Amino acid sequence: MSAIRLLVLGAVRQHGRAHGYQVRNDLEYWGAHEWSNAKPGSIYHALKQMAKQGLLVAHETAPSTAGGPPRTEYEITEQGTQEFLSLLRAALVSYDQGMDVLSAGIGFVVDLERAEAVALLHERVAAIEAWRASVTGYYTPTEGPESLGHIGEIMNLWVHSADAGAEWTRGLIARIEAGAYTFAGEGEPFVGVLAEGQENPYATGVPDPGDPV
Amino acid sequence: MSAIRLLVLGAVRQHGRAHGYQVRNDLEYWGAHEWSNAKPGSIYHALKQMAKQGLLVAHETAPSTAGGPPRTEYEITEQGTQEFLSLLRAALVSYDQGMDVLSAGIGFVVDLERAEAVALLHERVAAIEAWRASVTGYYTPTEGPESLGHIGEIMNLWVHSADAGAEWTRGLIARIEAGAYTFAGEGEPFVGVLAEGQENPYATGVPDPGDPV
DNA sequence: GCCTTGCTAGTCAAATTTGACTACATGATC
DNA sequence: GATCATGTAGTCAAATTTGACTAGCAAGGC
């Protein structure tokens, strides 16, 4: 599953009530258009789809104050909040979900309580280590690692990335346990969306060369 | 772009002539169903689409020898070969394309000449380093790295992954320059597909926990 | 003889993603 | 006073992906 639903649900949730263009702007503010497939079409599609599924409610609104077609505002439902939390937990734990999903999960991690975040990240490390053990055990048994030819390099790549991912996760756990950041229920939450009319300080100048793997 | 076209073109190319089910089996043999979105539907769709675009030619064949619906065999065209090489080069160089694309690229890297492979991988390292430099320069300027709150962790994740990717690539370059593997034009090519009727020695027992990021 | 399982080969509807495009208003420029 | 860029808000067709499903045949068991 892609990161879009998580991102869109999270954006709507932080706003309380938001129309598509606002969500679109938040995702750009977060840089999500750089590291996820957050194109306009995908965002509006996700909003409509999730409204159809009862995760959001749609409010038809009068034409916008500043030009353009009439907008629809969305609000998250109780069911949508459950889905958001469920997607968020999955994003933090599961290791088979591309960096976009993990990035989105990190972006919302402070919406959980500190203890749960730490627990989920520990789960993540455990999952990576289990995967690593099984894959190295499975692919390098009798005939030695060279029997695979250059195909062995693919496994080497995976293992390398897994190790880097685990190390990064351990570092994050340590920082969180040491008291970094403000989590749910710890007072003044982190403000992660643009207020109506506020301009995006990161709007341009973002580097070209592409996104991390 | 996903890795499917590269995988399918590469499989057909190595076979000379192949029907969908054969391609499907090769991808399973390569483990591609584990690290890419290579589901039956995607494979058959890619074959049809690329035939429509002139990258493959379709030959209608008599119903198969061993049950099932009539099959269509595909052969790669000159244009398809060009596309294959172009996708392959892009997969090896570009850093914004998920691990599935890179994995597929590594799987076919020996279809290039040794010198070109090394050159492309050097390009990859350079691209990663350029990206790293621009991103660290851009996001940590005046107000110190802590002004981003937990969002800074996303960048940290990217940089960590980028460094791991660069290191792995440098290692691969070193091994290739030291003479590892057999590249195009160096005699007996690596056999990467299953012959008709040959069984897949890796068919089952592949670990569960998921795929690398 | 009949039934279940498994393999071969592929199809299909629904969901998602892509990339380009529309339409309106405001402010700037020439 | 015409036109040109910019920002707001969203639509649409085409391509792709997902996940479940179909249908024929063979081997083995009972």
Short mmCIF file of C-alpha atoms (C1' of nucleotides) in Angstrom, two decimals:
data_model
loop_
_atom_site.label_atom_id
_atom_site.label_comp_id
_atom_site.label_asym_id
_atom_site.label_seq_id
_atom_site.Cartn_x
_atom_site.Cartn_y
_atom_site.Cartn_z
CA MET A 1 0.00 0.00 0.00
CA SER A 2 1.22 3.47 -0.78
CA ALA A 3 1.68 6.36 1.61
CA ILE A 4 -1.10 8.50 0.18
CA ARG A 5 -3.94 7.45 2.41
CA LEU A 6 -1.83 7.92 5.49
CA LEU A 7 -0.65 11.33 4.35
CA VAL A 8 -4.09 12.55 3.36
CA LEU A 9 -5.80 11.26 6.47
CA GLY A 10 -3.09 12.80 8.61
CA ALA A 11 -3.36 16.16 6.88
CA VAL A 12 -7.13 16.31 7.19
CA ARG A 13 -6.90 15.24 10.81
CA GLN A 14 -4.46 17.99 11.74
CA HIS A 15 -6.61 20.60 10.04
CA GLY A 16 -9.87 19.45 11.52
CA ARG A 17 -11.49 20.33 8.23
CA ALA A 18 -9.72 20.73 4.92
CA HIS A 19 -10.34 20.92 1.20
CA GLY A 20 -8.21 19.17 -1.38
CA TYR A 21 -6.03 22.09 -2.19
CA GLN A 22 -5.11 22.59 1.43
CA VAL A 23 -4.07 18.97 1.73
CA ARG A 24 -2.09 19.35 -1.44
CA ASN A 25 -0.29 22.34 0.01
CA ASP A 26 0.50 20.59 3.26
CA LEU A 27 2.02 17.67 1.43
CA GLU A 28 4.16 20.07 -0.52
CA TYR A 29 5.11 21.80 2.70
CA TRP A 30 6.21 18.45 4.07
CA GLY A 31 8.17 17.77 0.91
CA ALA A 32 5.98 14.75 0.27
CA HIS A 33 5.80 15.43 -3.45
CA GLU A 34 9.54 14.71 -3.41
CA TRP A 35 9.48 11.37 -1.66
CA SER A 36 6.02 9.99 -2.34
CA ASN A 37 3.64 9.73 -5.24
CA ALA A 38 1.54 12.64 -4.06
CA LYS A 39 0.27 14.09 -7.31
CA PRO A 40 -2.94 16.15 -7.45
CA GLY A 41 -4.86 13.33 -9.07
CA SER A 42 -3.86 10.90 -6.37
CA ILE A 43 -4.80 13.26 -3.58
CA TYR A 44 -8.25 14.12 -4.90
CA HIS A 45 -8.85 10.48 -5.70
CA ALA A 46 -7.87 9.41 -2.20
CA LEU A 47 -10.17 12.02 -0.68
CA LYS A 48 -13.16 10.91 -2.74
CA GLN A 49 -12.47 7.26 -2.18
CA MET A 50 -12.06 7.59 1.55
CA ALA A 51 -15.22 9.68 1.74
CA LYS A 52 -17.04 6.88 -0.07
CA GLN A 53 -15.69 4.43 2.48
CA GLY A 54 -16.76 6.48 5.45
CA LEU A 55 -13.30 7.46 6.62
CA LEU A 56 -14.06 11.08 5.78
CA VAL A 57 -17.23 13.12 5.46
CA ALA A 58 -17.53 15.56 2.59
CA HIS A 59 -19.10 19.00 3.00
CA GLU A 60 -20.01 20.81 -0.18
CA THR A 61 -18.99 24.42 0.23
CA ALA A 62 -19.68 27.63 -1.62
CA PRO A 63 -17.21 28.61 -4.32
CA SER A 64 -13.90 29.66 -2.84
CA THR A 65 -13.15 33.19 -1.78
CA ALA A 66 -10.36 33.48 -4.31
CA GLY A 67 -11.28 32.15 -7.72
CA GLY A 68 -11.41 28.64 -8.99
CA PRO A 69 -14.10 25.96 -8.96
CA PRO A 70 -16.29 25.18 -5.92
CA ARG A 71 -14.47 23.25 -3.26
CA THR A 72 -15.35 20.32 -1.10
CA GLU A 73 -14.25 20.25 2.49
CA TYR A 74 -13.51 17.03 4.31
CA GLU A 75 -13.53 16.07 7.93
CA ILE A 76 -12.20 12.88 9.45
CA THR A 77 -14.63 10.44 11.06
CA GLU A 78 -14.09 8.22 14.05
CA GLN A 79 -13.59 5.33 11.65
CA GLY A 80 -11.10 7.45 9.73
CA THR A 81 -9.14 8.15 12.88
CA GLN A 82 -8.95 4.43 13.62
CA GLU A 83 -7.75 3.80 10.09
CA PHE A 84 -5.19 6.57 10.41
CA LEU A 85 -3.75 5.08 13.57
CA SER A 86 -3.76 1.65 12.08
CA LEU A 87 -1.93 2.81 8.93
CA LEU A 88 0.49 4.77 11.06
CA ARG A 89 1.37 1.79 13.22
CA ALA A 90 1.79 -0.39 10.17
CA ALA A 91 4.02 2.21 8.52
CA LEU A 92 6.33 2.32 11.51
CA VAL A 93 6.60 -1.43 11.97
CA SER A 94 6.51 -3.05 8.59
CA TYR A 95 9.67 -3.39 6.65
CA ASP A 96 8.18 -4.22 3.24
CA GLN A 97 6.79 -0.79 2.51
CA GLY A 98 9.20 1.54 0.73
CA MET A 99 10.75 4.64 2.21
CA ASP A 100 7.74 6.78 1.37
CA VAL A 101 5.57 4.91 3.84
CA LEU A 102 8.21 5.01 6.54
CA SER A 103 8.79 8.72 5.97
CA ALA A 104 5.10 9.41 6.30
CA GLY A 105 5.04 7.32 9.46
CA ILE A 106 7.88 9.35 10.96
CA GLY A 107 6.05 12.51 10.02
CA PHE A 108 3.11 11.47 12.19
CA VAL A 109 4.93 9.53 14.86
CA VAL A 110 4.30 12.21 17.46
CA ASP A 111 0.57 11.57 17.10
CA LEU A 112 1.16 8.45 19.16
CA GLU A 113 2.24 8.29 22.76
CA ARG A 114 5.93 8.15 23.40
CA ALA A 115 5.88 4.66 24.88
CA GLU A 116 3.94 3.22 21.98
CA ALA A 117 6.23 4.85 19.43
CA VAL A 118 9.24 3.29 21.09
CA ALA A 119 7.54 -0.10 21.25
CA LEU A 120 6.65 0.02 17.55
CA LEU A 121 10.16 0.99 16.56
CA HIS A 122 11.53 -1.87 18.62
CA GLU A 123 9.18 -4.13 16.71
CA ARG A 124 10.56 -2.72 13.50
CA VAL A 125 14.12 -3.50 14.48
CA ALA A 126 13.11 -7.01 15.45
CA ALA A 127 11.38 -7.50 12.09
CA ILE A 128 14.44 -6.33 10.21
CA GLU A 129 16.71 -8.61 12.16
CA ALA A 130 14.44 -11.58 11.64
CA TRP A 131 14.31 -10.87 7.94
CA ARG A 132 18.06 -10.55 7.78
CA ALA A 133 18.65 -13.80 9.59
CA SER A 134 16.27 -15.75 7.43
CA VAL A 135 17.56 -14.32 4.18
CA THR A 136 21.23 -14.88 4.92
CA GLY A 137 20.46 -18.33 6.21
CA TYR A 138 18.43 -19.18 3.17
CA TYR A 139 20.59 -17.91 0.36
CA THR A 140 24.06 -18.88 1.47
CA PRO A 141 23.85 -22.46 2.55
CA THR A 142 25.79 -25.26 0.91
CA GLU A 143 27.55 -24.07 -2.20
CA GLY A 144 28.99 -20.88 -0.81
CA PRO A 145 27.90 -17.35 -1.64
CA GLU A 146 29.62 -17.34 -5.03
CA SER A 147 27.28 -19.90 -6.58
CA LEU A 148 24.74 -17.17 -7.21
CA GLY A 149 26.95 -15.15 -9.54
CA HIS A 150 26.12 -11.49 -9.80
CA ILE A 151 22.62 -12.26 -8.51
CA GLY A 152 24.17 -12.53 -5.08
CA GLU A 153 24.77 -8.78 -5.28
CA ILE A 154 21.04 -8.19 -5.04
CA MET A 155 20.96 -9.99 -1.74
CA ASN A 156 24.01 -8.08 -0.67
CA LEU A 157 22.19 -4.85 -1.44
CA TRP A 158 19.17 -5.89 0.58
CA VAL A 159 21.25 -6.87 3.56
CA HIS A 160 23.21 -3.66 3.39
CA SER A 161 20.03 -1.60 3.31
CA ALA A 162 18.49 -3.64 6.09
CA ASP A 163 21.47 -3.02 8.30
CA ALA A 164 21.40 0.68 7.61
CA GLY A 165 17.68 0.77 8.32
CA ALA A 166 18.11 -1.05 11.60
CA GLU A 167 20.91 1.22 12.69
CA TRP A 168 18.93 4.33 11.90
CA THR A 169 15.94 2.96 13.78
CA ARG A 170 18.04 2.22 16.85
CA GLY A 171 19.35 5.77 16.81
CA LEU A 172 15.83 7.14 16.60
CA ILE A 173 14.71 4.97 19.50
CA ALA A 174 17.57 6.27 21.59
CA ARG A 175 16.73 9.89 20.83
CA ILE A 176 13.08 9.37 21.65
CA GLU A 177 13.85 7.56 24.87
CA ALA A 178 16.19 10.39 25.82
CA GLY A 179 13.22 12.72 25.68
CA ALA A 180 13.40 14.28 22.25
CA TYR A 181 10.29 15.75 20.58
CA THR A 182 6.80 16.25 21.94
CA PHE A 183 4.42 13.31 21.72
CA ALA A 184 0.69 12.93 22.16
CA GLY A 185 -0.47 13.88 25.62
CA GLU A 186 2.67 15.81 26.40
CA GLY A 187 1.28 19.31 25.93
CA GLU A 188 1.58 21.75 23.05
CA PRO A 189 1.54 19.49 19.96
CA PHE A 190 3.83 20.02 17.02
CA VAL A 191 2.21 22.21 14.38
CA GLY A 192 2.58 20.45 11.08
CA VAL A 193 0.20 22.19 8.73
CA LEU A 194 -0.02 25.58 7.15
CA ALA A 195 -2.72 27.88 8.45
CA GLU A 196 -5.14 29.33 5.93
CA GLY A 197 -3.22 31.91 3.97
CA GLN A 198 0.15 31.17 5.51
CA GLU A 199 2.86 30.81 2.92
CA ASN A 200 5.19 27.86 2.63
CA PRO A 201 8.73 28.84 3.63
CA TYR A 202 10.12 25.79 1.86
CA ALA A 203 8.14 26.29 -1.32
CA THR A 204 11.04 26.29 -3.77
CA GLY A 205 14.73 25.66 -3.97
CA VAL A 206 14.42 22.00 -3.13
CA PRO A 207 17.21 20.01 -4.75
CA ASP A 208 16.74 18.15 -7.99
CA PRO A 209 18.80 14.99 -7.99
CA GLY A 210 15.94 12.80 -6.87
CA ASP A 211 14.86 10.94 -3.81
CA PRO A 212 16.47 8.33 -1.66
CA VAL A 213 15.85 4.71 -2.46
CA MET B 1 8.47 4.03 -13.33
CA SER B 2 8.25 0.54 -11.90
CA ALA B 3 10.60 -2.34 -12.52
CA ILE B 4 8.12 -4.47 -14.44
CA ARG B 5 8.92 -3.42 -17.96
CA LEU B 6 12.62 -3.91 -17.36
CA LEU B 7 12.06 -7.32 -15.82
CA VAL B 8 9.69 -8.51 -18.52
CA LEU B 9 11.79 -7.22 -21.40
CA GLY B 10 14.88 -8.79 -19.85
CA ALA B 11 13.18 -12.13 -19.38
CA VAL B 12 11.86 -12.27 -22.93
CA ARG B 13 15.24 -11.22 -24.24
CA GLN B 14 17.09 -13.98 -22.46
CA HIS B 15 14.61 -16.57 -23.70
CA GLY B 16 14.59 -15.42 -27.27
CA ARG B 17 10.91 -16.27 -27.34
CA ALA B 18 8.67 -16.66 -24.34
CA HIS B 19 5.05 -16.83 -23.32
CA GLY B 20 3.63 -15.10 -20.27
CA TYR B 21 3.79 -18.03 -17.97
CA GLN B 22 7.47 -18.55 -18.69
CA VAL B 23 8.20 -14.93 -17.85
CA ARG B 24 6.17 -15.32 -14.72
CA ASN B 25 8.24 -18.32 -13.71
CA ASP B 26 11.52 -16.57 -14.38
CA LEU B 27 10.53 -13.68 -12.20
CA GLU B 28 9.64 -16.08 -9.45
CA TYR B 29 12.96 -17.83 -9.97
CA TRP B 30 14.69 -14.49 -9.54
CA GLY B 31 12.67 -13.82 -6.41
CA ALA B 32 11.18 -10.77 -8.11
CA HIS B 33 7.73 -11.44 -6.69
CA GLU B 34 9.36 -10.73 -3.33
CA TRP B 35 10.95 -7.39 -4.10
CA SER B 36 8.86 -5.98 -6.94
CA ASN B 37 5.20 -5.72 -7.85
CA ALA B 38 5.38 -8.62 -10.27
CA LYS B 39 1.89 -10.08 -10.04
CA PRO B 40 0.41 -12.11 -12.90
CA GLY B 41 -1.87 -9.29 -13.94
CA SER B 42 1.01 -6.84 -14.18
CA ILE B 43 3.11 -9.21 -16.22
CA TYR B 44 0.44 -10.05 -18.78
CA HIS B 45 -0.52 -6.41 -18.98
CA ALA B 46 3.07 -5.35 -19.58
CA LEU B 47 3.47 -7.95 -22.31
CA LYS B 48 0.34 -6.81 -24.14
CA GLN B 49 1.15 -3.15 -23.73
CA MET B 50 4.69 -3.48 -24.96
CA ALA B 51 3.52 -5.57 -27.90
CA LYS B 52 1.12 -2.74 -28.77
CA GLN B 53 4.02 -0.31 -28.61
CA GLY B 54 6.25 -2.35 -30.88
CA LEU B 55 8.77 -3.36 -28.22
CA LEU B 56 7.67 -6.98 -28.57
CA VAL B 57 6.03 -9.00 -31.32
CA ALA B 58 3.27 -11.42 -30.40
CA HIS B 59 2.97 -14.84 -32.01
CA GLU B 60 -0.31 -16.64 -31.50
CA THR B 61 0.47 -20.25 -30.76
CA ALA B 62 -1.51 -23.45 -30.65
CA PRO B 63 -2.91 -24.43 -27.26
CA SER B 64 -0.15 -25.48 -24.93
CA THR B 65 1.19 -28.98 -24.77
CA ALA B 66 0.14 -29.32 -21.15
CA GLY B 67 -3.36 -28.08 -20.58
CA GLY B 68 -4.62 -24.59 -20.06
CA PRO B 69 -5.73 -21.84 -22.42
CA PRO B 70 -3.96 -21.01 -25.69
CA ARG B 71 -0.76 -19.11 -25.15
CA THR B 72 0.83 -16.17 -26.90
CA GLU B 73 4.55 -16.13 -27.41
CA TYR B 74 6.52 -12.93 -27.49
CA GLU B 75 9.81 -11.98 -29.06
CA ILE B 76 11.78 -8.80 -28.47
CA THR B 77 12.22 -6.34 -31.33
CA GLU B 78 15.16 -4.12 -32.10
CA GLN B 79 13.22 -1.24 -30.61
CA GLY B 80 12.52 -3.36 -27.56
CA THR B 81 16.21 -4.08 -27.13
CA GLN B 82 16.97 -0.39 -27.24
CA GLU B 83 14.29 0.25 -24.65
CA PHE B 84 15.65 -2.55 -22.50
CA LEU B 85 19.14 -1.08 -22.50
CA SER B 86 17.81 2.36 -21.86
CA LEU B 87 15.73 1.20 -18.88
CA LEU B 88 18.67 -0.79 -17.60
CA ARG B 89 21.01 2.18 -17.71
CA ALA B 90 18.44 4.37 -16.02
CA ALA B 91 17.88 1.76 -13.32
CA LEU B 92 21.57 1.63 -12.49
CA VAL B 93 22.14 5.35 -12.43
CA SER B 94 19.04 7.00 -11.06
CA TYR B 95 18.64 7.35 -7.37
CA ASP B 96 14.93 8.16 -7.27
CA GLN B 97 13.62 4.77 -8.23
CA GLY B 98 13.04 2.43 -5.30
CA MET B 99 15.01 -0.68 -4.56
CA ASP B 100 12.97 -2.81 -6.93
CA VAL B 101 14.28 -0.93 -9.93
CA LEU B 102 17.85 -1.07 -8.71
CA SER B 103 17.55 -4.77 -7.95
CA ALA B 104 16.28 -5.45 -11.44
CA GLY B 105 19.12 -3.37 -12.82
CA ILE B 106 21.68 -5.41 -10.91
CA GLY B 107 20.03 -8.57 -12.18
CA PHE B 108 20.74 -7.52 -15.75
CA VAL B 109 23.96 -5.59 -15.23
CA VAL B 110 26.02 -8.29 -16.91
CA ASP B 111 24.11 -7.63 -20.14
CA LEU B 112 26.26 -4.51 -20.45
CA GLU B 113 29.97 -4.37 -21.02
CA ARG B 114 32.13 -4.27 -17.92
CA ALA B 115 33.47 -0.79 -18.58
CA GLU B 116 30.02 0.68 -19.10
CA ALA B 117 28.69 -0.96 -15.96
CA VAL B 118 31.49 0.57 -13.94
CA ALA B 119 30.92 3.97 -15.51
CA LEU B 120 27.20 3.88 -14.77
CA LEU B 121 27.79 2.89 -11.17
CA HIS B 122 30.26 5.73 -10.77
CA GLU B 123 27.55 8.02 -12.08
CA ARG B 124 25.23 6.60 -9.47
CA VAL B 125 27.63 7.35 -6.66
CA ALA B 126 28.11 10.87 -7.96
CA ALA B 127 24.34 11.41 -8.11
CA ILE B 128 23.93 10.21 -4.54
CA GLU B 129 26.69 12.46 -3.31
CA ALA B 130 25.30 15.46 -5.13
CA TRP B 131 21.88 14.80 -3.66
CA ARG B 132 23.34 14.43 -0.19
CA ALA B 133 25.27 17.65 -0.43
CA SER B 134 22.30 19.65 -1.64
CA VAL B 135 19.92 18.22 0.91
CA THR B 136 22.15 18.72 3.92
CA GLY B 137 23.03 22.18 2.72
CA TYR B 138 19.42 23.08 2.15
CA TYR B 139 17.79 21.82 5.30
CA THR B 140 20.28 22.77 7.99
CA PRO B 141 21.22 26.33 7.35
CA THR B 142 20.40 29.16 9.72
CA GLU B 143 18.27 28.00 12.61
CA GLY B 144 20.16 24.82 13.40
CA PRO B 145 18.95 21.29 12.74
CA GLU B 146 16.61 21.24 15.72
CA SER B 147 14.21 23.80 14.28
CA LEU B 148 12.59 21.06 12.22
CA GLY B 149 11.42 19.04 15.20
CA HIS B 150 10.81 15.39 14.56
CA ILE B 151 10.51 16.16 10.85
CA GLY B 152 14.28 16.40 10.79
CA GLU B 153 14.31 12.66 11.39
CA ILE B 154 12.94 12.10 7.91
CA MET B 155 15.92 13.87 6.45
CA ASN B 156 18.17 11.93 8.75
CA LEU B 157 16.65 8.73 7.42
CA TRP B 158 17.23 9.78 3.83
CA VAL B 159 20.81 10.72 4.44
CA HIS B 160 21.46 7.49 6.28
CA SER B 161 20.01 5.46 3.40
CA ALA B 162 21.88 7.50 0.85
CA ASP B 163 25.16 6.85 2.60
CA ALA B 164 24.45 3.14 2.82
CA GLY B 165 23.53 3.08 -0.86
CA ALA B 166 26.70 4.88 -1.85
CA GLU B 167 28.85 2.59 0.20
CA TRP B 168 27.27 -0.51 -1.27
CA THR B 169 27.71 0.88 -4.76
CA ARG B 170 31.40 1.59 -4.16
CA GLY B 171 31.86 -1.97 -2.98
CA LEU B 172 30.19 -3.31 -6.07
CA ILE B 173 32.35 -1.15 -8.31
CA ALA B 174 35.44 -2.48 -6.60
CA ARG B 175 34.38 -6.09 -7.07
CA ILE B 176 33.56 -5.55 -10.73
CA GLU B 177 36.83 -3.75 -11.38
CA ALA B 178 38.64 -6.60 -9.69
CA GLY B 179 37.26 -8.93 -12.34
CA ALA B 180 34.19 -10.44 -10.72
CA TYR B 181 31.37 -11.89 -12.82
CA THR B 182 31.12 -12.37 -16.57
CA PHE B 183 29.92 -9.40 -18.61
CA ALA B 184 28.73 -8.99 -22.19
CA GLY B 185 31.36 -9.94 -24.71
CA GLU B 186 33.41 -11.93 -22.21
CA GLY B 187 32.33 -15.41 -23.29
CA GLU B 188 29.83 -17.83 -21.80
CA PRO B 189 27.06 -15.55 -20.52
CA PHE B 190 25.35 -16.08 -17.19
CA VAL B 191 22.24 -18.27 -17.56
CA GLY B 192 19.45 -16.49 -15.79
CA VAL B 193 16.29 -18.20 -16.98
CA LEU B 194 14.73 -21.57 -16.51
CA ALA B 195 14.76 -23.87 -19.51
CA GLU B 196 11.45 -25.32 -20.65
CA GLY B 197 10.47 -27.91 -18.09
CA GLN B 198 13.31 -27.18 -15.68
CA GLU B 199 12.09 -26.80 -12.14
CA ASN B 200 12.82 -23.88 -9.90
CA PRO B 201 15.21 -24.86 -7.14
CA TYR B 202 14.22 -21.81 -5.12
CA ALA B 203 10.50 -22.31 -5.53
CA THR B 204 9.55 -22.34 -1.87
CA GLY B 205 10.96 -21.71 1.56
CA VAL B 206 11.54 -18.04 0.95
CA PRO B 207 11.31 -16.07 4.17
CA ASP B 208 8.20 -14.21 5.19
CA PRO B 209 9.09 -11.06 7.07
CA GLY B 210 8.92 -8.84 4.04
CA ASP B 211 11.24 -7.01 1.73
CA PRO B 212 13.88 -4.41 2.26
CA VAL B 213 12.92 -0.78 2.05
"C1'" DG C 1 -15.02 -44.89 -11.63
"C1'" DC C 2 -14.79 -40.62 -9.05
"C1'" DC C 3 -12.78 -37.04 -6.36
"C1'" DT C 4 -9.32 -34.02 -4.81
"C1'" DT C 5 -5.17 -31.68 -5.46
"C1'" DG C 6 -1.93 -29.29 -8.11
"C1'" DC C 7 -0.01 -27.37 -12.22
"C1'" DT C 8 -0.48 -24.67 -16.51
"C1'" DA C 9 -2.00 -20.41 -18.46
"C1'" DG C 10 -4.33 -16.64 -18.32
"C1'" DT C 11 -8.56 -13.17 -17.60
"C1'" DC C 12 -11.23 -9.64 -15.32
"C1'" DA C 13 -13.24 -5.81 -12.47
"C1'" DA C 14 -11.96 -2.52 -9.35
"C1'" DA C 15 -8.62 0.53 -7.43
"C1'" DT C 16 -4.90 3.47 -8.04
"C1'" DT C 17 -1.51 6.39 -10.32
"C1'" DT C 18 0.16 9.42 -13.92
"C1'" DG C 19 0.51 13.54 -16.49
"C1'" DA C 20 -1.70 16.77 -18.79
"C1'" DC C 21 -5.37 19.78 -18.87
"C1'" DT C 22 -9.41 23.32 -17.52
"C1'" DA C 23 -11.31 27.54 -15.65
"C1'" DC C 24 -11.41 31.59 -12.98
"C1'" DA C 25 -9.37 35.65 -10.73
"C1'" DT C 26 -5.64 38.84 -9.44
"C1'" DG C 27 -1.76 41.52 -10.07
"C1'" DA C 28 2.10 42.93 -13.03
"C1'" DT C 29 4.01 44.48 -17.25
"C1'" DC C 30 4.33 46.73 -21.50
"C1'" DG D 1 -6.02 48.48 -22.05
"C1'" DA D 2 -4.09 44.06 -23.65
"C1'" DT D 3 -1.60 40.32 -22.39
"C1'" DC D 4 1.09 37.52 -19.40
"C1'" DA D 5 2.43 35.20 -15.43
"C1'" DT D 6 0.80 33.30 -10.97
"C1'" DG D 7 -2.17 31.27 -7.69
"C1'" DT D 8 -6.47 28.70 -6.64
"C1'" DA D 9 -9.02 24.50 -7.17
"C1'" DG D 10 -9.89 20.64 -9.35
"C1'" DT D 11 -10.99 17.25 -13.54
"C1'" DC D 12 -10.08 13.69 -16.93
"C1'" DA D 13 -8.38 9.87 -19.95
"C1'" DA D 14 -5.02 6.55 -20.15
"C1'" DA D 15 -1.88 3.48 -17.96
"C1'" DT D 16 -0.90 0.54 -14.36
"C1'" DT D 17 -1.54 -2.38 -10.32
"C1'" DT D 18 -4.14 -5.40 -7.27
"C1'" DG D 19 -6.34 -9.52 -5.92
"C1'" DA D 20 -9.38 -12.75 -6.93
"C1'" DC D 21 -11.06 -15.72 -10.23
"C1'" DT D 22 -11.58 -19.26 -14.49
"C1'" DA D 23 -10.71 -23.50 -16.98
"C1'" DG D 24 -8.27 -27.56 -18.80
"C1'" DC D 25 -5.62 -31.52 -17.84
"C1'" DA D 26 -2.92 -35.11 -15.21
"C1'" DA D 27 -1.65 -37.90 -11.28
"C1'" DG D 28 -2.78 -40.20 -7.23
"C1'" DG D 29 -5.71 -42.20 -3.89
"C1'" DC D 30 -9.64 -44.92 -2.48
#
